[in-house]
Coordinates of C-alpha atoms in Angstrom, one line a residue:
X1343 CA 4.4 57.5 3.1
X1344 CA 2.2 57.8 0.0
X1345 CA 0.5 60.6 -2.0
X1346 CA -3.0 60.7 -3.5
X1347 CA -1.9 63.2 -6.1
X1348 CA 1.1 65.2 -7.1
X1349 CA 1.8 68.2 -5.0
X1350 CA 4.3 70.7 -3.6
X1351 CA 6.3 69.9 -0.5
X1352 CA 8.7 71.5 1.9
X1353 CA 11.5 69.4 3.2
X1354 CA 13.5 70.9 6.0
X1355 CA 16.0 70.0 8.7
X1356 CA 16.8 71.9 11.9
X1357 CA 20.4 72.7 12.7
X1358 CA 22.1 69.8 14.6
X1359 CA 23.8 72.1 17.1
X1360 CA 20.5 73.0 18.8
X1361 CA 20.3 69.5 20.3
X1362 CA 24.0 69.3 21.1
X1363 CA 23.4 68.2 24.7
X1364 CA 21.5 65.0 23.6
X1365 CA 22.8 64.1 20.2
X1366 CA 24.5 60.7 20.2
X1367 CA 22.2 59.0 22.6
X1368 CA 19.5 56.5 21.8
X1369 CA 16.9 58.8 23.5
X1370 CA 17.8 61.8 21.3
X1371 CA 15.0 61.3 18.7
X1372 CA 12.4 60.9 21.5
X1373 CA 13.6 64.2 23.2
X1374 CA 13.5 66.0 19.9
X1375 CA 9.9 64.7 19.3
X1376 CA 8.9 65.9 22.7
X1377 CA 10.4 69.4 22.1
X1378 CA 8.8 69.8 18.7
X1379 CA 5.4 68.4 19.6
X1380 CA 2.7 70.7 18.4
X1381 CA 4.2 71.7 15.0
X1382 CA 1.6 69.7 13.0
X1383 CA -1.3 71.3 14.9
X1384 CA 0.0 74.8 14.1
X1385 CA -0.1 73.9 10.4
X1386 CA -3.5 72.3 10.7
X1387 CA -5.0 75.3 12.4
X1388 CA -3.8 77.6 9.7
X1389 CA -5.3 75.4 6.9
X1390 CA -8.7 75.4 8.7
X1391 CA -8.9 79.2 8.0
X1392 CA -8.5 78.8 4.2
X1393 CA -11.3 78.6 1.7
X1394 CA -10.1 75.6 -0.2
X1395 CA -12.4 74.1 -2.9
X1396 CA -13.0 70.8 -4.5
X1397 CA -12.4 70.6 -8.3
X1398 CA -16.1 71.1 -8.8
X1399 CA -16.0 74.4 -6.9
X1400 CA -17.6 73.3 -3.6
X1401 CA -15.8 74.5 -0.5
X1402 CA -14.0 71.9 1.5
X1403 CA -15.4 70.9 4.9
X1404 CA -13.3 71.7 8.0
X1405 CA -12.2 68.0 8.3
X1406 CA -11.1 67.9 4.6
X1407 CA -9.2 71.2 4.9
X1408 CA -7.3 69.7 7.9
X1409 CA -6.6 66.5 5.9
X1410 CA -5.5 68.4 2.8
X1411 CA -2.1 69.2 4.3
X1412 CA 0.3 66.6 5.8
X1413 CA 3.2 67.2 8.1
X1414 CA 5.4 64.1 8.6
X1415 CA 8.2 64.5 11.2
X1416 CA 10.7 62.4 12.9
X1417 CA 12.9 64.1 15.5
X1418 CA 14.1 67.3 13.8
X1419 CA 13.5 66.2 10.2
X1420 CA 10.1 66.9 8.6
X1421 CA 8.2 67.2 5.3
X1422 CA 5.1 69.3 4.5
X1423 CA 2.9 68.2 1.7
X1424 CA 0.2 70.2 -0.1
X1425 CA -0.9 70.6 -3.7
X1426 CA -0.8 74.4 -3.6
X1427 CA 2.6 76.2 -3.5
X1428 CA 1.3 79.3 -1.7
X1429 CA 0.0 77.1 1.2
X1430 CA 3.3 75.4 1.6
X1431 CA 5.2 78.7 1.6
X1432 CA 2.8 80.1 4.3
X1433 CA 3.3 76.9 6.3
X1434 CA 7.0 77.5 6.2
X1435 CA 6.5 81.0 7.6
X1436 CA 4.3 79.7 10.4
X1437 CA 6.8 77.1 11.4
X1438 CA 9.6 79.7 11.4
X1439 CA 7.5 81.9 13.8
X1440 CA 6.6 78.9 16.0
X1441 CA 10.3 77.8 16.2
X1442 CA 11.5 81.4 17.0
X1443 CA 9.5 81.3 20.3
X1444 CA 11.8 78.4 21.4
X1445 CA 15.0 80.1 20.0
X1446 CA 15.2 77.7 17.0
X1447 CA 15.3 78.3 13.3
X1448 CA 15.2 76.2 10.1
X1449 CA 18.5 75.2 8.5
X1450 CA 18.6 77.0 5.1
X1451 CA 21.0 74.5 3.5
X1452 CA 18.6 71.6 4.2
X1453 CA 15.3 73.3 3.4
X1454 CA 13.9 72.6 -0.1
X1455 CA 10.7 73.7 -1.8
X1456 CA 9.8 71.8 -4.9
X1457 CA 7.3 69.5 -6.7
X1458 CA 7.0 65.7 -6.5
X1459 CA 6.3 65.2 -10.2
X1460 CA 7.8 68.1 -12.2
X1461 CA 10.9 70.2 -12.1
X1462 CA 10.0 73.6 -10.6
X1463 CA 12.3 76.6 -9.9
X1464 CA 15.4 74.6 -10.9
X1465 CA 14.7 72.0 -8.2
X1466 CA 14.6 68.4 -9.3
X1467 CA 11.4 66.5 -8.5
X1468 CA 11.1 64.4 -5.4
X1469 CA 12.8 64.5 -2.1
X1470 CA 14.9 62.4 0.3
X1471 CA 13.5 61.7 3.8
X1472 CA 14.9 59.4 6.4
X1473 CA 17.1 57.5 3.9
X1474 CA 14.3 57.1 1.3
X1475 CA 13.7 59.0 -2.0
X1476 CA 10.0 59.8 -2.6
X1477 CA 9.1 60.8 -6.2
X1478 CA 6.3 60.6 -8.7
X1479 CA 7.0 59.4 -12.3
X1480 CA 4.8 60.0 -15.4
X1481 CA 3.6 56.7 -16.8
X1482 CA 1.1 55.3 -19.3
X1483 CA -2.4 54.1 -18.5
X1484 CA -1.3 50.5 -17.7
X1485 CA 1.0 51.6 -14.8
X1486 CA -0.8 54.7 -13.7
X1487 CA -2.0 55.1 -10.1
X1488 CA -5.7 55.9 -9.4
X1489 CA -7.5 58.2 -7.1
X1490 CA -10.3 57.3 -4.8
X1491 CA -12.8 57.4 -7.7
X1492 CA -10.7 54.9 -9.7
X1493 CA -9.7 57.6 -12.2
X1494 CA -6.2 57.4 -13.8
X1495 CA -3.7 59.9 -12.5
X1496 CA -1.1 59.6 -15.2
X1497 CA 1.7 59.0 -12.8
X1498 CA 2.8 56.6 -10.1
X1499 CA 4.6 57.2 -6.8
X1500 CA 7.8 55.3 -6.0
X1501 CA 9.7 55.2 -2.7
X1502 CA 13.2 53.9 -3.0
X1503 CA 16.4 54.0 -1.0
X1504 CA 18.0 57.4 -1.5
X1505 CA 21.4 57.7 -3.4
X1506 CA 23.0 59.2 -0.2
X1507 CA 21.8 56.2 1.9
X1508 CA 23.1 53.7 -0.7
X1509 CA 26.5 55.4 -1.0
X1510 CA 26.9 55.6 2.8
X1511 CA 25.9 52.0 3.2
X1512 CA 28.4 50.8 0.5
X1513 CA 31.2 53.0 1.9
X1514 CA 30.6 51.4 5.3
X1515 CA 30.8 47.9 3.9
X1516 CA 33.9 48.8 1.9
X1517 CA 35.6 50.2 5.0
X1518 CA 34.9 47.0 6.9
X1519 CA 36.4 44.9 4.1
X1520 CA 39.5 47.2 4.0
X1521 CA 39.9 46.9 7.8
X1522 CA 39.8 43.0 7.5
X1523 CA 42.6 42.7 4.8
X1524 CA 44.5 40.2 7.0
X1525 CA 41.6 38.9 9.1
X1526 CA 40.1 35.4 8.7
X1527 CA 37.2 35.0 6.3
X1528 CA 34.9 34.1 9.2
X1529 CA 35.7 37.4 11.1
X1530 CA 34.9 39.4 7.9
X1531 CA 31.6 37.6 7.5
X1532 CA 30.7 38.1 11.2
X1533 CA 31.4 41.9 10.8
X1534 CA 29.5 42.3 7.5
X1535 CA 26.3 40.4 8.2
X1536 CA 24.8 42.7 10.9
X1537 CA 25.4 45.7 8.7
X1538 CA 23.8 44.1 5.6
X1539 CA 20.9 42.6 7.6
X1540 CA 20.1 45.9 9.4
X1541 CA 20.2 48.1 6.3
X1542 CA 18.2 45.7 4.2
X1543 CA 15.5 45.2 6.9
X1544 CA 15.1 49.0 7.1
X1545 CA 14.7 49.5 3.4
X1546 CA 12.8 46.3 2.6
X1547 CA 9.4 48.2 2.6
X1548 CA 10.4 50.3 -0.4
X1549 CA 11.0 49.6 -4.0
X1550 CA 14.3 48.0 -3.3
X1551 CA 14.8 44.9 -5.5
X1552 CA 17.0 46.6 -8.1
X1553 CA 19.0 48.5 -5.5
X1554 CA 19.6 45.3 -3.5
X1555 CA 20.8 43.5 -6.6
X1556 CA 23.2 46.3 -7.5
X1557 CA 24.7 46.3 -4.0
X1558 CA 25.2 42.6 -4.0
X1559 CA 27.1 42.9 -7.3
X1560 CA 29.3 45.7 -6.0
X1561 CA 30.1 43.7 -2.8
X1562 CA 30.9 40.6 -4.8
X1563 CA 33.5 42.6 -6.8
X1564 CA 34.9 44.1 -3.7
X1565 CA 35.2 40.6 -2.1
X1566 CA 36.9 39.2 -5.2
X1567 CA 39.6 41.9 -4.9
X1568 CA 39.9 41.1 -1.2
X1569 CA 40.4 37.4 -1.9
X1570 CA 42.8 37.8 -4.9
X1571 CA 45.0 40.2 -2.8
X1572 CA 45.5 37.5 -0.2
X1573 CA 46.7 34.9 -2.7
X1574 CA 48.6 36.7 -5.5
X1575 CA 50.4 33.5 -6.6
X1576 CA 47.2 31.4 -6.9
X1577 CA 44.9 31.0 -9.9
X1578 CA 41.5 32.7 -10.0
X1579 CA 39.8 29.3 -10.0
X1580 CA 41.7 28.2 -6.8
X1581 CA 40.8 31.4 -5.0
X1582 CA 37.1 31.1 -6.1
X1583 CA 36.9 27.5 -4.9
X1584 CA 38.4 28.5 -1.5
X1585 CA 36.1 31.4 -0.7
X1586 CA 32.9 30.7 -2.6
X1587 CA 30.7 27.6 -2.3
X1588 CA 27.2 26.2 -2.8
X1589 CA 24.9 26.7 0.2
X1590 CA 21.1 26.5 0.5
X1591 CA 20.6 25.8 -3.2
X1592 CA 22.6 28.9 -4.2
X1593 CA 26.0 29.0 -5.9
X1594 CA 28.8 31.5 -5.3
X1595 CA 28.0 32.0 -1.7
X1596 CA 30.9 33.7 0.3
X1597 CA 31.2 31.1 3.1
X1598 CA 33.6 29.2 5.4
X1599 CA 33.4 25.5 5.0
X1600 CA 34.5 23.1 7.8
X1601 CA 34.6 19.3 7.3
X1602 CA 32.5 19.6 4.1
X1603 CA 29.9 21.7 6.0
X1604 CA 29.2 25.5 5.8
X1605 CA 29.8 27.1 9.2
X1606 CA 29.3 30.7 8.2
X1607 CA 28.1 32.5 5.1
X1608 CA 27.6 36.1 4.0
X1609 CA 24.1 37.4 3.7
X1610 CA 22.9 38.8 0.4
X1611 CA 20.7 41.9 0.3
X1612 CA 18.4 39.9 -2.1
X1613 CA 17.9 37.3 0.6
X1614 CA 16.0 39.8 2.7
X1615 CA 12.5 39.5 1.2
X1616 CA 10.5 42.7 0.3
X1617 CA 7.8 43.6 2.8
X1618 CA 4.7 45.7 1.9
X1619 CA 4.4 48.4 4.5
X1620 CA 1.1 48.9 6.2
X1621 CA 0.4 52.4 7.5
X1622 CA -0.1 52.8 11.3
X1623 CA -3.7 53.2 12.2
X1624 CA -4.8 56.7 12.8
X1625 CA -2.9 58.3 15.7
X1626 CA -2.0 54.9 17.3
X1627 CA 1.1 54.9 19.4
X1628 CA 2.9 52.1 21.4
X1629 CA 2.9 54.5 24.4
X1630 CA -0.9 54.7 24.4
X1631 CA -1.5 51.1 25.3
X1632 CA -3.3 49.3 22.5
X1633 CA -1.5 46.1 23.3
X1634 CA -3.6 44.0 20.9
X1635 CA -3.0 46.3 17.9
X1636 CA 0.8 46.6 18.4
X1637 CA 1.2 42.9 19.2
X1638 CA -0.6 42.0 15.9
X1639 CA 1.6 44.5 14.0
X1640 CA 5.0 43.9 15.6
X1641 CA 4.7 40.6 17.5
X1642 CA 5.6 42.2 20.8
X1643 CA 4.4 44.7 23.3
X1644 CA 5.6 45.5 26.9
X1645 CA 2.2 44.7 28.4
X1646 CA 1.5 41.5 26.4
X1647 CA 3.2 38.1 27.2
X1648 CA 5.6 37.2 24.4
X1649 CA 3.8 34.0 23.6
X1650 CA 0.4 35.7 23.1
X1651 CA 2.0 38.6 21.1
X1652 CA 3.6 36.1 18.7
X1653 CA 0.3 34.2 18.3
X1654 CA -1.5 37.5 17.7
X1655 CA 0.9 38.4 14.9
X1656 CA 0.7 34.9 13.4
X1657 CA -3.1 34.9 13.4
X1658 CA -3.3 38.5 12.1
X1659 CA -5.3 39.6 15.2
X1660 CA -8.1 37.1 14.7
X1661 CA -9.5 34.5 17.1
X1662 CA -8.7 31.0 15.7
X1663 CA -12.2 29.7 16.7
X1664 CA -14.7 32.4 15.8
X1665 CA -12.6 34.2 13.2
X1666 CA -13.4 37.7 14.6
X1667 CA -10.8 40.3 15.4
X1668 CA -9.6 40.7 19.0
X1669 CA -10.4 44.0 20.6
X1670 CA -8.8 45.9 23.5
X1671 CA -10.1 44.5 26.8
X1672 CA -10.9 41.0 25.4
X1673 CA -9.8 38.1 27.6
X1674 CA -7.2 36.1 25.6
X1675 CA -6.2 32.5 26.3
X1676 CA -3.7 30.2 24.7
X1677 CA -5.2 26.9 23.6
X1678 CA -3.8 23.6 22.3
X1679 CA -5.1 22.6 18.9
X1680 CA -4.5 19.0 19.9
X1681 CA -5.1 18.7 23.7
X1682 CA -2.3 17.5 25.9
X1683 CA -4.5 14.6 27.0
X1684 CA -4.7 13.5 23.4
X1685 CA -1.0 13.6 22.8
X1686 CA -0.6 17.3 22.0
X1687 CA 2.6 19.3 22.7
X1688 CA 3.5 22.8 23.8
X1689 CA 5.2 23.6 20.5
X1690 CA 4.1 26.8 18.8
X1691 CA 2.6 25.0 15.8
X1692 CA 0.2 23.3 18.3
X1693 CA -0.9 26.6 20.0
X1694 CA -3.5 29.1 19.1
X1695 CA -5.0 32.2 20.7
X1696 CA -8.8 32.3 21.5
X1697 CA -11.3 34.4 23.3
X1698 CA -12.0 33.1 26.8
X1699 CA -15.6 32.1 25.8
X1700 CA -14.3 30.6 22.6
X1701 CA -11.8 28.6 24.6
X1702 CA -14.7 27.3 26.7
X1703 CA -16.6 26.3 23.6
X1704 CA -13.6 24.5 22.1
X1705 CA -12.9 22.7 25.4
X1706 CA -16.5 21.4 25.5
X1707 CA -16.3 20.3 21.9
X1708 CA -13.0 18.5 22.6
X1709 CA -14.6 16.7 25.6
X1710 CA -17.6 15.6 23.5
X1711 CA -15.2 14.3 20.8
X1712 CA -13.2 12.3 23.3
X1713 CA -16.4 10.8 24.8
X1714 CA -17.7 9.8 21.3
X1715 CA -14.3 8.3 20.5
X1716 CA -14.3 6.3 23.7
X1717 CA -17.9 5.1 22.9
X1718 CA -16.8 4.1 19.4
X1719 CA -13.9 2.2 20.8
X1720 CA -16.1 0.4 23.3
X1721 CA -18.6 -0.5 20.6
X1722 CA -15.9 -1.9 18.4
X1723 CA -14.6 -4.0 21.2
X1724 CA -18.1 -5.1 22.3
X1725 CA -20.2 -5.7 19.2
X1726 CA -23.8 -6.7 19.5

């Protein structure tokens, strides 16, 4: 989620008891999304009636008025963004009226109205949403963001893991370590790795490097206390040599060696590389088909064979022969870069995805190459 400029926002959360019959199941967010579908359209319809103007004084078109406000929602948690405070306040009233028809209401303790850049009304700038903190910071011209006209804005937007999410994650890791006081080192590693991997993968699209390093440092100190407690009569050096080793070019890896080989090691948050997030195109949804788009984005789709989906992601949605993007409805075929008849294999590095007509062209080219090769070999064996 990003902003083109600083603005006001409304961040709210519905009471958890209104979904008491479905909370706890994996389908709960889906049912909440179905129940609250249409909230965004209510806000858009209201903004269409306003006479909003560009900085030069020209009235915004209907399309630009609709795009001037954003409502981002997941299940019962949502954020409304607009640069005008009165518009956000009116949107809050509209949503209250819309929810009252279903017997629902906003939860006052989790509803905030504040600015993303400045402190307004005693509220600190920025907001937390789905485990992330979104805030704008005033900076100089060398770090400033730019608008669509390449003009300096004087601030930049940073999305980082929220303090609440960091604390909850560390508390969970600490509780796992406490629960494994007498357990083998391998059992502790096996319990910690899924927690670290899942949390780091979720937050890797944000500005996470500093947070990941801090968490790794805290976990290291926690593990040191765990190890020293188990061997109170041993020296610090002995304990360190027993539980920390060199692995994969890294020193001080919490790992379990066996016969001079590392059989299990603890993941670091820093080992999960940062990933730049790419916004989902328009109103695309995995439930609307679009197998080519989602296979390219995620490497999988229910209607796309796994092999083709992985190749689509690997090739960034482009045909390896004509270099044009695949479209919905195109006939896709898997091709061997080096044909089987020429000693090629079925390994993924020897496979590529082509249009059907491109596959025909490549097969014809391969056949001509083989004929020329045979002719060359015959001429070498039978010189004039």
